[in-house]
Short mmCIF file of C-alpha atoms in Angstrom, two decimals:
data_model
loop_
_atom_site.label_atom_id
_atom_site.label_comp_id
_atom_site.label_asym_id
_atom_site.label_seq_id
_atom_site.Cartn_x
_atom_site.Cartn_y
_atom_site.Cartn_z
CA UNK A 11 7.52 -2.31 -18.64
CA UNK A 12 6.22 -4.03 -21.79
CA UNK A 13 8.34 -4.33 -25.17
CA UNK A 14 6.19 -3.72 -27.88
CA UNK A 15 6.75 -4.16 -32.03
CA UNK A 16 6.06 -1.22 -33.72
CA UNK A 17 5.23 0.08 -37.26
CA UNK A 18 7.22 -1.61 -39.88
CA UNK A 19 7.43 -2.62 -43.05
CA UNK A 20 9.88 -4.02 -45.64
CA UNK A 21 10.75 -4.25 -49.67
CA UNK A 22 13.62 -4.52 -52.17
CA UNK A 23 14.57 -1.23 -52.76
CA UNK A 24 15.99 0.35 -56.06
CA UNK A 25 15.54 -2.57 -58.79
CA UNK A 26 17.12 -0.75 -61.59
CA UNK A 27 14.52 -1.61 -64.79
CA UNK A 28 14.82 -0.54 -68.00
CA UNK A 29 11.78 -1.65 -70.77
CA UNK A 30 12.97 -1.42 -74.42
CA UNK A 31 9.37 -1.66 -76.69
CA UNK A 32 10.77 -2.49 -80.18
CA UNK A 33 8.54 -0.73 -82.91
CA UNK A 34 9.64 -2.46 -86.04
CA UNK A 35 13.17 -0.37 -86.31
CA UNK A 36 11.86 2.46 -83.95
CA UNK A 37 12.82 1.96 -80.35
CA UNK A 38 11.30 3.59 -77.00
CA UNK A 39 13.33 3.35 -73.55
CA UNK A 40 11.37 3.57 -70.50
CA UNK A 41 14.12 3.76 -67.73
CA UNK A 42 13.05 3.74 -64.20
CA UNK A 43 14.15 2.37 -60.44
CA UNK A 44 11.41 0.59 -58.70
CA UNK A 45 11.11 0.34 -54.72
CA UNK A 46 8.85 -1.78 -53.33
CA UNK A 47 7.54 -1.73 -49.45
CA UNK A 48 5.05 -3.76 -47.78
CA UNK A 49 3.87 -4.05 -44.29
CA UNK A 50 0.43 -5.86 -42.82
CA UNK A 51 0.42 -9.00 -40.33
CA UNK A 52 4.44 -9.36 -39.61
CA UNK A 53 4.29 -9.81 -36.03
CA UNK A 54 5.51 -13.30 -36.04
CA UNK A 55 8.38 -12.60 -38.64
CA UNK A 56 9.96 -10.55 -36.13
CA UNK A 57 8.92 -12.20 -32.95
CA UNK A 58 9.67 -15.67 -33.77
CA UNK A 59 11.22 -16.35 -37.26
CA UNK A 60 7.97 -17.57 -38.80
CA UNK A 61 7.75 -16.18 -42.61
CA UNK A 62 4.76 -17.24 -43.40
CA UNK A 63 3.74 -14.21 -43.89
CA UNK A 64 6.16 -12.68 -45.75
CA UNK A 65 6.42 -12.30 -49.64
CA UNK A 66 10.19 -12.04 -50.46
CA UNK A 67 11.68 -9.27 -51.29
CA UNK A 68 12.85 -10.75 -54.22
CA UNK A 69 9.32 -12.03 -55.36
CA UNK A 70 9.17 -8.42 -55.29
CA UNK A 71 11.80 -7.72 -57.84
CA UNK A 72 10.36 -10.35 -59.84
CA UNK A 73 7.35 -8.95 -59.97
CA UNK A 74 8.48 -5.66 -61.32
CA UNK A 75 10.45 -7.08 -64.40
CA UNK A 76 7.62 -9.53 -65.09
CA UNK A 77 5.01 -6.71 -64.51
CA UNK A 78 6.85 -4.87 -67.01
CA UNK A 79 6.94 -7.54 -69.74
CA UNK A 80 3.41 -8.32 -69.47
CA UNK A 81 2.32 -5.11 -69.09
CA UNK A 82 4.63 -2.47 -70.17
CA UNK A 83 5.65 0.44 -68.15
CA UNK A 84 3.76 3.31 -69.45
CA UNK A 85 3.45 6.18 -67.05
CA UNK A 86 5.49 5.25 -64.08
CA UNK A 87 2.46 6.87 -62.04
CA UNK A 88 0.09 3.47 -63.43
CA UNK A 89 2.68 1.13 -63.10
CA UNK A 90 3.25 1.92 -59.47
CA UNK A 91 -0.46 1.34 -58.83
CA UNK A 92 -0.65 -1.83 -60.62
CA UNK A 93 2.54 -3.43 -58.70
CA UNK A 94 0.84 -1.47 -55.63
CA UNK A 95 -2.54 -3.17 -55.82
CA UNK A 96 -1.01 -6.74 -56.95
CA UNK A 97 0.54 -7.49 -53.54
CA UNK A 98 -2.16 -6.48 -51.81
CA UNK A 99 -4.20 -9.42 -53.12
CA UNK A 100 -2.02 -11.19 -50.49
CA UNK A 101 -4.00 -12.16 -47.19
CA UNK A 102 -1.13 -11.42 -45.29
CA UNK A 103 -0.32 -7.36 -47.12
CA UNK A 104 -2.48 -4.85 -45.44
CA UNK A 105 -0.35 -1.90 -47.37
CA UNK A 106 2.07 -1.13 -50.28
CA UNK A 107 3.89 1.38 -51.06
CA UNK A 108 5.98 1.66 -54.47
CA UNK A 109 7.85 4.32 -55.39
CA UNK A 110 9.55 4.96 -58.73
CA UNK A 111 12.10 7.12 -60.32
CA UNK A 112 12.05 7.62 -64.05
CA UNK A 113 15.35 8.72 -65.88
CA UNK A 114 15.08 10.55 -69.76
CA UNK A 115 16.54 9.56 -72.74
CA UNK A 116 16.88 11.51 -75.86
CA UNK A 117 16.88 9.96 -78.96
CA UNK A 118 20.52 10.27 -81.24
CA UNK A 119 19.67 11.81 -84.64
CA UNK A 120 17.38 9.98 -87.32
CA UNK A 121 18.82 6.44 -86.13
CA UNK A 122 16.10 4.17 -84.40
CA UNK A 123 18.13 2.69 -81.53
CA UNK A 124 20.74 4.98 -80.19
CA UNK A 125 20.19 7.44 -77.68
CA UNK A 126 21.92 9.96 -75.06
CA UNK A 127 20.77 9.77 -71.41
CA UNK A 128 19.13 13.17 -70.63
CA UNK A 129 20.54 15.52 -68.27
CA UNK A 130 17.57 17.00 -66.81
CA UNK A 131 15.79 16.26 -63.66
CA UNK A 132 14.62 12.96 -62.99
CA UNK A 133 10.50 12.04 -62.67
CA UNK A 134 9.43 10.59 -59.30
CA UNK A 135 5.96 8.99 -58.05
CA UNK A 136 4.97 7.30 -55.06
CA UNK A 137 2.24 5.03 -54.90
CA UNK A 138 0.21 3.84 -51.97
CA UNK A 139 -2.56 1.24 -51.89
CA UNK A 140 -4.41 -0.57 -48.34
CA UNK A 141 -6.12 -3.78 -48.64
CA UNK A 142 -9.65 -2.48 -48.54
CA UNK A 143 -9.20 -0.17 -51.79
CA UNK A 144 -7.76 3.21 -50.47
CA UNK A 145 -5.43 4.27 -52.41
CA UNK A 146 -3.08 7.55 -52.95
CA UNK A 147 -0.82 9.11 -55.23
CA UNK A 148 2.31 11.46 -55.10
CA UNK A 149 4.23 12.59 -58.15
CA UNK A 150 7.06 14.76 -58.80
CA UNK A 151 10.35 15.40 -59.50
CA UNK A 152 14.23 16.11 -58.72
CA UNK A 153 16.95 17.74 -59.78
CA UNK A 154 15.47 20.46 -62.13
CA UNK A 155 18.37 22.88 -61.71
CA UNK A 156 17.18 26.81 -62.58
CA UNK A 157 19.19 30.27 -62.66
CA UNK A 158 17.65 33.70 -62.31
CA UNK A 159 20.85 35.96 -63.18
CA UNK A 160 18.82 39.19 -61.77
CA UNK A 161 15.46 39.99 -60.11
CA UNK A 162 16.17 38.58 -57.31
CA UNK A 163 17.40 40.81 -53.65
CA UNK A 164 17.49 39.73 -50.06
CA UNK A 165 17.60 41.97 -47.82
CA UNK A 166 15.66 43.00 -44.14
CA UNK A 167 16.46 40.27 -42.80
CA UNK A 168 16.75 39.43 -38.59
CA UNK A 169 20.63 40.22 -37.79
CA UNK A 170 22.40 39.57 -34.87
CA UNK A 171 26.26 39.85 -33.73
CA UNK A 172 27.00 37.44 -35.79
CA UNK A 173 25.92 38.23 -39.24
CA UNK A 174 27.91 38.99 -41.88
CA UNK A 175 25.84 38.72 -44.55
CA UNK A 176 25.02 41.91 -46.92
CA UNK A 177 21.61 42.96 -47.92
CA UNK A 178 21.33 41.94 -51.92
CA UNK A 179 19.09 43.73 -54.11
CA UNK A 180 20.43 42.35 -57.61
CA UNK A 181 21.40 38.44 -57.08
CA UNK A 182 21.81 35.07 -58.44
CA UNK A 183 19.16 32.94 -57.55
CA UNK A 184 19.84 29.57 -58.65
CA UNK A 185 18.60 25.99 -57.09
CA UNK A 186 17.81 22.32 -58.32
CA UNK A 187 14.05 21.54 -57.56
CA UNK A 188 13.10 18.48 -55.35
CA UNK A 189 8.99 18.47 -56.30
CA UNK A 190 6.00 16.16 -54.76
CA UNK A 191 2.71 17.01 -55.49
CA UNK A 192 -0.85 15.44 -54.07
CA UNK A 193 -3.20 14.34 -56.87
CA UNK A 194 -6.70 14.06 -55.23
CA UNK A 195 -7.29 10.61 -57.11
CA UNK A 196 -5.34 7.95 -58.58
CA UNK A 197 -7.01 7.65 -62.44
CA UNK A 198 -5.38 10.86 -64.50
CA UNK A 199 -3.47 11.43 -67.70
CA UNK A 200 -0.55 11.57 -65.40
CA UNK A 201 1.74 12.26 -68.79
CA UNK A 202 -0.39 15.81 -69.25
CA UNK A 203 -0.04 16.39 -65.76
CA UNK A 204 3.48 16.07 -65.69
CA UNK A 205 4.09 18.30 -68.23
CA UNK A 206 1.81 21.05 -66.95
CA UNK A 207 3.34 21.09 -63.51
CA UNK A 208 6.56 21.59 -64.91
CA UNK A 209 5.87 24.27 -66.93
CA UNK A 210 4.05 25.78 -64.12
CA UNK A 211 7.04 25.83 -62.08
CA UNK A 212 9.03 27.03 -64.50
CA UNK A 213 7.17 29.68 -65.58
CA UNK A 214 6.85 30.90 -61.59
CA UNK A 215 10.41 30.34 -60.78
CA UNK A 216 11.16 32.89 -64.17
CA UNK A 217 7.63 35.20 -63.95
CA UNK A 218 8.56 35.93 -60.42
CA UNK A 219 10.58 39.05 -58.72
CA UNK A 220 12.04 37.46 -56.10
CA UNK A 221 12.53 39.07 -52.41
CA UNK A 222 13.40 35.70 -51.07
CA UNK A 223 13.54 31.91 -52.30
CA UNK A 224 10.64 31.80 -49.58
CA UNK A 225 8.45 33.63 -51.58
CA UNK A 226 9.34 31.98 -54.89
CA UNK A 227 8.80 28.81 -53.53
CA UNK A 228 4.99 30.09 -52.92
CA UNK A 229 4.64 31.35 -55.97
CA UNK A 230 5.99 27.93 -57.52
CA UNK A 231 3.51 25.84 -55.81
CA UNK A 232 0.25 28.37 -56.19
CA UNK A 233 1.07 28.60 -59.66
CA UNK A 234 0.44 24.64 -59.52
CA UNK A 235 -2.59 24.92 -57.40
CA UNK A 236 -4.22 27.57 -59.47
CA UNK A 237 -3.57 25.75 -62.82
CA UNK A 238 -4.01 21.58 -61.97
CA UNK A 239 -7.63 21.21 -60.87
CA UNK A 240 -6.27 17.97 -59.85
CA UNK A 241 -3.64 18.55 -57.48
CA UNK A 242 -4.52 19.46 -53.97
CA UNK A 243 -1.15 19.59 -52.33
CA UNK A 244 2.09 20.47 -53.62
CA UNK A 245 6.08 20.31 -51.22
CA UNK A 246 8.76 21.95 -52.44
CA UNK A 247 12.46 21.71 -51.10
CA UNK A 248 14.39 24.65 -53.07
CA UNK A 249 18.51 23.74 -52.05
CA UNK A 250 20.04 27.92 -52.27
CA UNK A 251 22.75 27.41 -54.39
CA UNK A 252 24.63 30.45 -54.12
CA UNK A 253 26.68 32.62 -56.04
CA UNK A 254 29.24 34.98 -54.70
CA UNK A 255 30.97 38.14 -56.42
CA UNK A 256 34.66 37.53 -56.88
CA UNK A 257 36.78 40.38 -55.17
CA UNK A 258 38.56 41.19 -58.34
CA UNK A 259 40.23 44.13 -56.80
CA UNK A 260 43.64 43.14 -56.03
CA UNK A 261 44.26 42.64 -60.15
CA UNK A 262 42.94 46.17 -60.35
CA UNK A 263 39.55 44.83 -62.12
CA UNK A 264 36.02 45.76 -61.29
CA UNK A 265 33.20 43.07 -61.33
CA UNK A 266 30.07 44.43 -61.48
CA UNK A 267 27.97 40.96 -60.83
CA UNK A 268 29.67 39.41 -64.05
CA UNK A 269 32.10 37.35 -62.18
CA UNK A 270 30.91 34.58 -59.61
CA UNK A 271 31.81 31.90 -57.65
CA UNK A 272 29.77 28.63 -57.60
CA UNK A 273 29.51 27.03 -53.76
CA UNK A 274 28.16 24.23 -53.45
CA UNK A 275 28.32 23.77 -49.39
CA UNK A 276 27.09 24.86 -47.04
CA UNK A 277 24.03 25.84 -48.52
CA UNK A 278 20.55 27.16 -47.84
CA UNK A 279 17.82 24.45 -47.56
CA UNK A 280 13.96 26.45 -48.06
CA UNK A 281 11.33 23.56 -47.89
CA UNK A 282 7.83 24.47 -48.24
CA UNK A 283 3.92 23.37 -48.64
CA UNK A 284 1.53 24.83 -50.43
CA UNK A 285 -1.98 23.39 -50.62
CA UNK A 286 -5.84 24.30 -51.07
CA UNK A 287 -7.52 25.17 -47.70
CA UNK A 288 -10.20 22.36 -49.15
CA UNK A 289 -7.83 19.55 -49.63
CA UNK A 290 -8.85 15.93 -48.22
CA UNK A 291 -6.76 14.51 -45.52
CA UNK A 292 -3.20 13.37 -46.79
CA UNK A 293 -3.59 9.97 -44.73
CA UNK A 294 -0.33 7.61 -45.93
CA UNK A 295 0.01 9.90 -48.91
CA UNK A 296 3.64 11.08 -47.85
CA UNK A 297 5.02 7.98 -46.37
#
């Protein structure tokens, strides 16, 4: 029996980054957390100890804050690709992949420099780029937390002796977003983009009368499809955050669904893919 090495790769992970661009007395805040990963011709860095190969991981950091300087951050979508492509110039790097998470912040009144971090969800991307040119791109986002109070039921659902759940027909549907969607290049106005896929899943998540968060989530990611010529692919993980009816009975109360409790565990999990019957092979794309 042989021992083999197999797939690997390796990066500094989560080099918090934040680029302030100074506009005479106007400020901008771009706010992300850069992960680097490489991988290519590391056989002997494992085998034997030889590092010739290997570009530290914290040449890798310093890449990011100098890439930054030099040439801003912009949309985190082209910075990815530009730290992606710069270490594969390296002999030795066959394949990076960077992935970055943008955090919001709002600017404080009329004043120039002060500002309150936003509490929204938070704007991912993933870039991927090989030696010989190919190259992919993922963006998304997390944590967009969204409440239906009504048109939503569940209900015909498999049973066995040991269900106790009660067919709904007016419900809560509430659940924080986790979005990644396929662009079918890498050159876009990423910032429109954005912007339209949110509203798209906002506007399906609200626009739709849900029988389950199964079928919302389908509706979510069509809605994507049939808007962004430029997205071939879109996954979806939809945490059910539910909301149970208190029992108000004992203090001689009705509650007519105006009285809930919040759980947050355990909790349904509905994940989800949605993509054009025409849509190129993902390759790396998802890694």
């Amino acid at each position: 029996m042989a021992i083999v090495l197999g797939p690997n790769r390796y990066g500094k992970a989560e080099t918090r980054l934040v680029r302030v661009v100074r506009d005479g007395g106007v400020h901008h805040v771009k706010d992300v957390n850069v992960s680097t990963s490489l991988s290519g011709a590391m056989r002997e860095a494992h085998l034997t100890g030889d590092n010739a190969a290997v570009l530290p991981t914290d040449t890798q950091k310093n890449t990011a804050y100098a890439f930054a300087r030099e040439h801003g951050v912009g949309q985190i979508e082209d910075f990815a690709l530009l730290l992606a492509r710069h270490f594969t110039r390296h002999d030795t790097i066959h394949h990076a992949r960077v992935a970055i998470e943008e955090y919001g912040w709002n600017r404080i009144g009329d004043t120039g420099h002060s500002f309150a971090r936003d509490g929204g969800e938070t704007r991912t991307c993933v870039a991927h780029h090989d030696r010989d040119g190919r190259a992919s791109m993922i963006s998304g986002l997390t944590g967009l937390v969204l409440m239906n109070t009504t048109g939503s039921e569940f209900h015909g659902f498999l049973t066995d002796p040991y269900t106790t759940l009660r067919p709904a027909t007016d419900r809560i549907l509430a659940t924080a977003v986790d979005a990644r969607w396929r662009h079918t290049g890498v050159e876009a106005d990423f910032a429109a983009s954005y912007a339209l896929v949110r509203r798209c899943l906002l506007e399906a998540f609200a626009g739709t009368h849900s029988l389950s968060l199964q079928q919302t989530l389908y509706a979510m990611g069509e809605r994507v499809l049939a808007t962004c010529p430029e997205i071939c692919e879109v996954r979806l993980a939809l945490p059910n955050k539910h909301h149970f009816t208190v029992d108000l009975t004992p203090f001689g109360l009705d509650n007519e669904n105006e009285v809930f409790h919040a759980a947050d565990r355990p909790y349904g999990l509905i994940e989800g893919t949605v993509l054009r019957d025409d849509a190129p092979d993902a390759g790396f794309a998802w890694e």
